[in-house]
PDB file of C-alpha atoms and ligand atoms in Angstrom:
ATOM      1  CA  PRO A   1     -12.497 -18.740 -18.024  1.00 47.00           C
ATOM      2  CA  SER A   2     -11.457 -17.752 -14.408  1.00 48.00           C
ATOM      3  CA  PRO A   3      -8.321 -17.286 -12.907  1.00 53.00           C
ATOM      4  CA  LYS A   4      -6.632 -19.579 -10.978  1.00 53.00           C
ATOM      5  CA  MET A   5      -7.507 -19.717  -7.631  1.00 48.00           C
ATOM      6  CA  PRO A   6      -4.742 -18.198  -5.050  1.00 48.00           C
ATOM      7  CA  SER A   7      -2.971 -21.221  -3.143  1.00 47.00           C
ATOM      8  CA  ALA A   8      -4.478 -20.310   0.176  1.00 46.00           C
ATOM      9  CA  PHE A   9      -8.010 -21.619  -1.101  1.00 45.00           C
ATOM     10  CA  SER A  10      -6.824 -24.971  -3.130  1.00 44.00           C
ATOM     11  CA  THR A  11      -8.130 -26.334   0.008  1.00 45.00           C
ATOM     12  CA  LEU A  12     -11.548 -25.218   0.060  1.00 48.00           C
ATOM     13  CA  PRO A  13     -14.407 -27.463  -1.345  1.00 49.00           C
ATOM     14  CA  GLN A  14     -15.794 -26.025  -5.348  1.00 47.00           C
ATOM     15  CA  ARG A  15     -18.725 -24.138  -5.417  1.00 46.00           C
ATOM     16  CA  GLU A  16     -21.119 -25.195  -7.393  1.00 50.00           C
ATOM     17  CA  GLY A  17     -21.869 -21.688  -9.393  1.00 49.00           C
ATOM     18  CA  LYS A  18     -20.025 -21.303 -12.391  1.00 50.00           C
ATOM     19  CA  ASP A  19     -17.432 -18.962 -10.467  1.00 55.00           C
ATOM     20  CA  SER A  20     -14.501 -19.856  -8.647  1.00 72.00           C
ATOM     21  CA  ILE A  21     -14.129 -18.453  -4.808  1.00 74.00           C
ATOM     22  CA  SER A  22     -11.570 -16.208  -6.226  1.00 78.00           C
ATOM     23  CA  SER A  23     -14.120 -14.977  -9.123  1.00 86.00           C
ATOM     24  CA  THR A  24     -16.246 -14.312  -6.211  1.00 92.00           C
ATOM     25  CA  MET A  25     -13.417 -12.833  -4.311  1.00 93.00           C
ATOM     26  CA  GLU A  26     -13.183 -10.389  -6.994  1.00 95.00           C
ATOM     27  CA  ILE A  27     -16.531  -9.660  -8.378  1.00 96.00           C
ATOM     28  CA  ALA A  28     -16.983  -8.671  -4.698  1.00 97.00           C
ATOM     29  CA  ALA A  29     -13.619  -6.798  -4.203  1.00 96.00           C
ATOM     30  CA  ALA A  30     -14.687  -5.094  -7.220  1.00 97.00           C
ATOM     31  CA  CYS A  31     -17.793  -3.294  -6.006  1.00 98.00           C
ATOM     32  CA  ASN A  32     -17.586   0.186  -4.249  1.00 98.00           C
ATOM     33  CA  SER A  33     -21.067   0.399  -2.398  1.00 98.00           C
ATOM     34  CA  LEU A  34     -23.286  -1.432  -0.353  1.00 98.00           C
ATOM     35  CA  ALA A  35     -25.980  -0.695  -3.624  1.00 98.00           C
ATOM     36  CA  GLU A  36     -23.197  -2.015  -6.201  1.00 98.00           C
ATOM     37  CA  LEU A  37     -22.495  -5.408  -3.343  1.00 98.00           C
ATOM     38  CA  LYS A  38     -26.331  -5.913  -3.080  1.00 98.00           C
ATOM     39  CA  THR A  39     -26.620  -6.128  -7.478  1.00 98.00           C
ATOM     40  CA  ALA A  40     -23.511  -7.760  -7.904  1.00 98.00           C
ATOM     41  CA  LEU A  41     -25.244 -10.402  -5.377  1.00 98.00           C
ATOM     42  CA  GLU A  42     -28.086 -10.588  -7.542  1.00 97.00           C
ATOM     43  CA  THR A  43     -26.417 -11.064 -10.567  1.00 96.00           C
ATOM     44  CA  PHE A  44     -24.170 -13.426 -10.045  1.00 96.00           C
ATOM     45  CA  ASP A  45     -24.812 -17.416 -10.523  1.00 93.00           C
ATOM     46  CA  GLY A  46     -25.242 -18.638  -6.916  1.00 94.00           C
ATOM     47  CA  GLY A  47     -26.063 -22.390  -7.854  1.00 93.00           C
ATOM     48  CA  GLU A  48     -28.802 -24.634  -7.160  1.00 95.00           C
ATOM     49  CA  LEU A  49     -28.489 -22.284  -3.553  1.00 96.00           C
ATOM     50  CA  LYS A  50     -29.734 -19.424  -5.486  1.00 97.00           C
ATOM     51  CA  ARG A  51     -31.640 -21.067  -7.934  1.00 96.00           C
ATOM     52  CA  GLY A  52     -33.607 -22.152  -5.372  1.00 96.00           C
ATOM     53  CA  ALA A  53     -34.434 -19.437  -3.545  1.00 97.00           C
ATOM     54  CA  ALA A  54     -37.238 -16.386  -4.342  1.00 98.00           C
ATOM     55  CA  HIS A  55     -35.174 -13.377  -3.836  1.00 98.00           C
ATOM     56  CA  THR A  56     -31.801 -12.263  -2.332  1.00 98.00           C
ATOM     57  CA  VAL A  57     -31.338 -11.143   1.221  1.00 98.00           C
ATOM     58  CA  PHE A  58     -28.622  -8.439   0.772  1.00 98.00           C
ATOM     59  CA  ALA A  59     -29.693  -6.995   4.422  1.00 98.00           C
ATOM     60  CA  ASP A  60     -31.775  -4.589   6.494  1.00 98.00           C
ATOM     61  CA  GLY A  61     -31.242  -1.792   8.274  1.00 98.00           C
ATOM     62  CA  THR A  62     -29.523   1.596   9.113  1.00 98.00           C
ATOM     63  CA  PRO A  63     -25.711   1.156   8.088  1.00 98.00           C
ATOM     64  CA  SER A  64     -24.847   4.985   9.760  1.00 97.00           C
ATOM     65  CA  HIS A  65     -24.344   3.936  13.300  1.00 97.00           C
ATOM     66  CA  GLY A  66     -21.658   0.887  12.758  1.00 98.00           C
ATOM     67  CA  ILE A  67     -24.098  -1.072  14.729  1.00 98.00           C
ATOM     68  CA  MET A  68     -24.342  -4.676  12.697  1.00 98.00           C
ATOM     69  CA  PHE A  69     -25.776  -7.750  12.991  1.00 99.00           C
ATOM     70  CA  ILE A  70     -25.268 -11.373  11.166  1.00 98.00           C
ATOM     71  CA  GLY A  71     -27.332 -13.995  11.368  1.00 98.00           C
ATOM     72  CA  GLU A  72     -27.074 -17.874   9.446  1.00 97.00           C
ATOM     73  CA  ALA A  73     -29.292 -17.467   6.850  1.00 98.00           C
ATOM     74  CA  PRO A  74     -32.988 -16.498   4.586  1.00 98.00           C
ATOM     75  CA  GLY A  75     -35.840 -18.472   6.667  1.00 97.00           C
ATOM     76  CA  ARG A  76     -39.281 -19.160   4.321  1.00 97.00           C
ATOM     77  CA  GLU A  77     -40.275 -15.897   5.229  1.00 98.00           C
ATOM     78  CA  GLU A  78     -37.380 -13.781   4.991  1.00 98.00           C
ATOM     79  CA  ASP A  79     -37.027 -15.536   0.731  1.00 98.00           C
ATOM     80  CA  GLN A  80     -40.659 -14.246   0.274  1.00 98.00           C
ATOM     81  CA  LYS A  81     -40.193 -10.595   1.157  1.00 98.00           C
ATOM     82  CA  GLY A  82     -35.877 -10.564   0.522  1.00 98.00           C
ATOM     83  CA  LEU A  83     -35.203  -9.647   4.124  1.00 98.00           C
ATOM     84  CA  PRO A  84     -33.674 -10.638   6.289  1.00 98.00           C
ATOM     85  CA  PHE A  85     -35.156 -11.285  10.238  1.00 98.00           C
ATOM     86  CA  VAL A  86     -38.464 -11.195   9.160  1.00 98.00           C
ATOM     87  CA  GLY A  87     -39.950 -13.777  10.794  1.00 98.00           C
ATOM     88  CA  ARG A  88     -40.588 -14.841  14.208  1.00 98.00           C
ATOM     89  CA  ALA A  89     -36.692 -15.286  15.265  1.00 98.00           C
ATOM     90  CA  GLY A  90     -36.249 -11.876  13.532  1.00 98.00           C
ATOM     91  CA  GLN A  91     -39.666 -10.298  15.895  1.00 98.00           C
ATOM     92  CA  LEU A  92     -37.705 -11.546  18.506  1.00 98.00           C
ATOM     93  CA  LEU A  93     -34.696  -9.858  17.376  1.00 98.00           C
ATOM     94  CA  ASP A  94     -37.090  -6.398  16.944  1.00 98.00           C
ATOM     95  CA  ARG A  95     -38.147  -7.014  20.651  1.00 98.00           C
ATOM     96  CA  MET A  96     -33.860  -8.351  21.454  1.00 98.00           C
ATOM     97  CA  LEU A  97     -32.757  -4.551  19.947  1.00 98.00           C
ATOM     98  CA  ALA A  98     -36.106  -2.520  21.008  1.00 98.00           C
ATOM     99  CA  ALA A  99     -34.399  -3.579  24.561  1.00 98.00           C
ATOM    100  CA  ILE A 100     -31.365  -1.376  24.171  1.00 98.00           C
ATOM    101  CA  ALA A 101     -32.464   0.993  22.094  1.00 97.00           C
ATOM    102  CA  LEU A 102     -31.674  -0.051  18.847  1.00 98.00           C
ATOM    103  CA  ASP A 103     -34.329  -0.874  15.667  1.00 97.00           C
ATOM    104  CA  ARG A 104     -33.451  -1.149  11.995  1.00 98.00           C
ATOM    105  CA  ARG A 105     -35.238   2.111  11.057  1.00 97.00           C
ATOM    106  CA  SER A 106     -32.543   4.022  12.789  1.00 97.00           C
ATOM    107  CA  ASN A 107     -29.245   2.287  14.247  1.00 98.00           C
ATOM    108  CA  ALA A 108     -28.982  -0.978  13.156  1.00 98.00           C
ATOM    109  CA  TYR A 109     -27.865  -3.120  10.221  1.00 98.00           C
ATOM    110  CA  ILE A 110     -28.604  -6.391   9.870  1.00 99.00           C
ATOM    111  CA  THR A 111     -27.410  -9.332   7.271  1.00 98.00           C
ATOM    112  CA  ASN A 112     -26.864 -13.009   7.042  1.00 98.00           C
ATOM    113  CA  VAL A 113     -23.543 -15.101   6.393  1.00 98.00           C
ATOM    114  CA  ILE A 114     -25.922 -16.901   3.189  1.00 98.00           C
ATOM    115  CA  ASN A 115     -28.010 -14.496   0.840  1.00 98.00           C
ATOM    116  CA  TRP A 116     -30.288 -17.748  -0.145  1.00 98.00           C
ATOM    117  CA  ARG A 117     -32.593 -19.838   1.486  1.00 98.00           C
ATOM    118  CA  PRO A 118     -30.844 -23.398   1.992  1.00 97.00           C
ATOM    119  CA  PRO A 119     -33.935 -25.526   0.913  1.00 94.00           C
ATOM    120  CA  GLY A 120     -35.992 -26.770   3.620  1.00 91.00           C
ATOM    121  CA  ASN A 121     -34.511 -24.903   5.699  1.00 88.00           C
ATOM    122  CA  ARG A 122     -31.150 -26.939   6.374  1.00 93.00           C
ATOM    123  CA  ASP A 123     -28.003 -26.041   7.833  1.00 91.00           C
ATOM    124  CA  PRO A 124     -25.768 -24.181   4.871  1.00 93.00           C
ATOM    125  CA  SER A 125     -23.815 -26.670   3.873  1.00 94.00           C
ATOM    126  CA  PRO A 126     -19.681 -25.439   3.548  1.00 92.00           C
ATOM    127  CA  GLU A 127     -19.626 -24.763   0.212  1.00 94.00           C
ATOM    128  CA  GLU A 128     -21.907 -22.349   0.195  1.00 95.00           C
ATOM    129  CA  ALA A 129     -20.629 -21.392   3.434  1.00 96.00           C
ATOM    130  CA  ALA A 130     -17.362 -20.290   1.303  1.00 95.00           C
ATOM    131  CA  MET A 131     -19.173 -19.121  -2.148  1.00 95.00           C
ATOM    132  CA  CYS A 132     -21.098 -16.468   0.152  1.00 97.00           C
ATOM    133  CA  LEU A 133     -18.261 -15.544   2.370  1.00 97.00           C
ATOM    134  CA  PRO A 134     -15.922 -13.510  -0.258  1.00 97.00           C
ATOM    135  CA  PHE A 135     -19.870 -11.049  -0.339  1.00 98.00           C
ATOM    136  CA  LEU A 136     -19.635 -10.990   3.756  1.00 98.00           C
ATOM    137  CA  ARG A 137     -16.342  -9.778   4.066  1.00 97.00           C
ATOM    138  CA  ARG A 138     -16.582  -7.117   1.465  1.00 98.00           C
ATOM    139  CA  HIS A 139     -20.082  -5.904   3.007  1.00 98.00           C
ATOM    140  CA  ILE A 140     -18.742  -5.804   6.578  1.00 98.00           C
ATOM    141  CA  GLU A 141     -16.540  -3.349   5.004  1.00 98.00           C
ATOM    142  CA  LEU A 142     -18.591  -1.335   3.114  1.00 98.00           C
ATOM    143  CA  ALA A 143     -20.698  -0.916   5.839  1.00 98.00           C
ATOM    144  CA  ALA A 144     -18.117  -0.445   8.087  1.00 97.00           C
ATOM    145  CA  PRO A 145     -19.370  -1.468  11.627  1.00 98.00           C
ATOM    146  CA  ARG A 146     -17.619   0.023  14.790  1.00 98.00           C
ATOM    147  CA  LEU A 147     -18.821  -3.501  16.665  1.00 98.00           C
ATOM    148  CA  ILE A 148     -20.449  -6.171  14.993  1.00 98.00           C
ATOM    149  CA  VAL A 149     -22.529  -8.988  16.505  1.00 98.00           C
ATOM    150  CA  LEU A 150     -23.297 -13.002  15.328  1.00 98.00           C
ATOM    151  CA  LEU A 151     -26.426 -14.217  15.744  1.00 98.00           C
ATOM    152  CA  GLY A 152     -25.859 -18.383  16.559  1.00 97.00           C
ATOM    153  CA  ALA A 153     -22.785 -20.698  16.229  1.00 96.00           C
ATOM    154  CA  VAL A 154     -22.841 -20.363  12.341  1.00 95.00           C
ATOM    155  CA  ALA A 155     -22.110 -16.923  11.914  1.00 97.00           C
ATOM    156  CA  ALA A 156     -19.402 -17.123  14.982  1.00 97.00           C
ATOM    157  CA  ARG A 157     -18.264 -20.282  12.520  1.00 96.00           C
ATOM    158  CA  HIS A 158     -18.294 -18.801   9.220  1.00 95.00           C
ATOM    159  CA  VAL A 159     -17.118 -15.360  10.510  1.00 96.00           C
ATOM    160  CA  MET A 160     -14.846 -15.765  13.216  1.00 95.00           C
ATOM    161  CA  GLY A 161     -13.695 -19.473  12.814  1.00 92.00           C
ATOM    162  CA  GLN A 162     -14.657 -20.344  16.056  1.00 87.00           C
ATOM    163  CA  ALA A 163     -15.466 -24.323  16.343  1.00 89.00           C
ATOM    164  CA  ASP A 164     -16.081 -24.418  20.225  1.00 92.00           C
ATOM    165  CA  GLY A 165     -19.845 -24.277  20.894  1.00 94.00           C
ATOM    166  CA  ILE A 166     -22.277 -20.998  20.841  1.00 97.00           C
ATOM    167  CA  MET A 167     -22.616 -21.675  24.283  1.00 97.00           C
ATOM    168  CA  LYS A 168     -19.046 -21.318  25.129  1.00 97.00           C
ATOM    169  CA  ILE A 169     -18.162 -18.375  23.297  1.00 97.00           C
ATOM    170  CA  ARG A 170     -21.388 -16.778  23.667  1.00 98.00           C
ATOM    171  CA  GLY A 171     -21.198 -13.136  25.417  1.00 98.00           C
ATOM    172  CA  ARG A 172     -17.224 -12.912  25.199  1.00 98.00           C
ATOM    173  CA  TRP A 173     -15.158  -9.879  23.054  1.00 98.00           C
ATOM    174  CA  MET A 174     -13.225 -10.655  20.641  1.00 97.00           C
ATOM    175  CA  GLU A 175     -11.795  -8.471  17.729  1.00 98.00           C
ATOM    176  CA  TYR A 176     -12.380  -9.086  13.783  1.00 97.00           C
ATOM    177  CA  ARG A 177      -9.928  -6.627  11.613  1.00 96.00           C
ATOM    178  CA  VAL A 178     -12.343  -4.754   9.249  1.00 94.00           C
ATOM    179  CA  ASP A 179      -9.549  -2.506   6.956  1.00 90.00           C
ATOM    180  CA  ASP A 180      -6.860  -0.992   9.616  1.00 93.00           C
ATOM    181  CA  SER A 181      -8.950  -1.510  12.541  1.00 94.00           C
ATOM    182  CA  MET A 182      -9.901  -3.559  14.608  1.00 97.00           C
ATOM    183  CA  VAL A 183     -13.411  -3.626  15.059  1.00 98.00           C
ATOM    184  CA  PRO A 184     -15.330  -4.940  18.632  1.00 98.00           C
ATOM    185  CA  ILE A 185     -17.235  -8.803  17.674  1.00 98.00           C
ATOM    186  CA  MET A 186     -19.908 -10.876  20.468  1.00 98.00           C
ATOM    187  CA  PRO A 187     -21.585 -14.250  19.449  1.00 98.00           C
ATOM    188  CA  THR A 188     -24.740 -14.386  21.324  1.00 98.00           C
ATOM    189  CA  LEU A 189     -27.640 -16.683  21.027  1.00 98.00           C
ATOM    190  CA  HIS A 190     -29.812 -17.090  17.930  1.00 98.00           C
ATOM    191  CA  PRO A 191     -33.021 -16.131  18.287  1.00 98.00           C
ATOM    192  CA  ALA A 192     -34.649 -18.855  16.367  1.00 98.00           C
ATOM    193  CA  TYR A 193     -32.430 -20.636  19.627  1.00 98.00           C
ATOM    194  CA  LEU A 194     -34.273 -19.044  22.135  1.00 98.00           C
ATOM    195  CA  LEU A 195     -37.857 -19.549  20.891  1.00 98.00           C
ATOM    196  CA  ARG A 196     -36.838 -23.065  21.397  1.00 98.00           C
ATOM    197  CA  GLN A 197     -35.136 -23.029  24.883  1.00 98.00           C
ATOM    198  CA  PRO A 198     -36.900 -19.487  26.056  1.00 98.00           C
ATOM    199  CA  ALA A 199     -34.868 -20.457  29.315  1.00 98.00           C
ATOM    200  CA  HIS A 200     -31.912 -19.149  27.659  1.00 98.00           C
ATOM    201  CA  LYS A 201     -33.224 -16.089  26.981  1.00 98.00           C
ATOM    202  CA  LYS A 202     -31.924 -14.436  30.639  1.00 98.00           C
ATOM    203  CA  LEU A 203     -27.565 -15.253  29.172  1.00 98.00           C
ATOM    204  CA  ALA A 204     -28.894 -13.870  25.962  1.00 98.00           C
ATOM    205  CA  TRP A 205     -30.509 -10.801  28.362  1.00 98.00           C
ATOM    206  CA  ARG A 206     -26.929 -10.779  29.718  1.00 98.00           C
ATOM    207  CA  ASP A 207     -24.733 -10.181  26.197  1.00 98.00           C
ATOM    208  CA  LEU A 208     -27.374  -7.514  25.524  1.00 98.00           C
ATOM    209  CA  GLN A 209     -26.241  -5.679  28.296  1.00 98.00           C
ATOM    210  CA  SER A 210     -22.473  -5.409  27.545  1.00 98.00           C
ATOM    211  CA  ILE A 211     -23.922  -4.888  24.222  1.00 98.00           C
ATOM    212  CA  ALA A 212     -25.418  -1.634  25.698  1.00 98.00           C
ATOM    213  CA  GLU A 213     -22.216  -0.525  27.727  1.00 98.00           C
ATOM    214  CA  LYS A 214     -20.260  -1.100  24.609  1.00 98.00           C
ATOM    215  CA  ILE A 215     -22.316   0.728  22.643  1.00 98.00           C
ATOM    216  CA  GLU A 216     -22.651   3.738  24.527  1.00 98.00           C
ATOM    217  CA  THR A 217     -18.292   3.458  25.428  1.00 98.00           C
ATOM    218  CA  LEU A 218     -17.665   4.047  21.593  1.00 97.00           C
ATOM    219  CA  GLY A 219     -20.548   6.729  21.774  1.00 97.00           C
ATOM    220  CA  LEU A 220     -22.120   4.571  18.829  1.00 97.00           C
ATOM    221  CA  LEU A 221     -25.931   6.194  19.769  1.00 96.00           C
ATOM    222  CA  GLU A 222     -25.060   9.717  19.239  1.00 87.00           C
ATOM    223  CA  PRO A 223     -26.624  11.031  16.278  1.00 79.00           C
ATOM    224  CA  ALA A 224     -24.986  11.030  13.081  1.00 58.00           C
ATOM    225  CA  VAL A 225     -21.692   8.740  14.036  1.00 52.00           C
ATOM    226  CA  ARG A 226     -21.155   9.422  10.058  1.00 56.00           C
ATOM    227  CA  VAL A 227     -22.422   8.762   6.625  1.00 54.00           C
ATOM    228  CA  ASN A 228     -22.265   6.083   4.357  1.00 52.00           C
TER     229      ASN A 228
HETATM  230  N1  LIG B   1     -32.796 -16.809  10.842  1.00 85.25           N
HETATM  231  C1  LIG B   1     -31.678 -16.498  10.369  1.00 85.25           C
HETATM  232  O1  LIG B   1     -30.517 -16.623  11.175  1.00 85.25           O
HETATM  233  N2  LIG B   1     -31.322 -15.298   9.320  1.00 85.25           N
HETATM  234  C2  LIG B   1     -32.595 -14.722   8.548  1.00 85.25           C
HETATM  235  O2  LIG B   1     -32.892 -13.553   8.275  1.00 85.25           O
HETATM  236  C3  LIG B   1     -34.186 -15.390   9.390  1.00 85.25           C
HETATM  237  C4  LIG B   1     -33.724 -16.426  10.323  1.00 85.25           C
END
């Protein structure tokens, strides 16, 4: 039997798989490395959502410089390859990263709120987000970023509880608690949105420059900041 759900979560919808949200939190909390968390997600009963996906999409890139990007959910290409942001939106993201001297191989770390592709690329349901969030929170703790960028409204809503529209909150630095420190976090426009609304690329460019300045201030691109 699963442990009793903490009262703080009792108003959240129950997820579909057999584990309750509290046991999901326990599973995530028991993981002590990114590799353990990846394995835990791969063996987790993720209900219908997971059964409908070809792969668990965990993360890509390099966490050791403390620069973390969080998107929404895998699409078709991501589901096929088991990696985040490898389709058209991912290619645009790579170009955006390159514009500020970032890339996955050397200094940027990328994940999503949702680890399995929602069928037909529909928006993830609140239940699916509630199922994945304990894993994402642990993922952030284990990756120990020193700067976080939220890609799009869905990530802003689930990570920061931001109900305001992305146009209103993009480009604003906020703070996110990771263990004992407050980490700067900024929502920006999702690359898939920019593919549909290229006129808004200039807004994303402003956000990228602000991100580059913060990276510079924090000295995150200096060699070997730390070893994860
Ligand atoms: N969009 C996302 O939010 N994440 C991906 O991995 C791909 C597209």
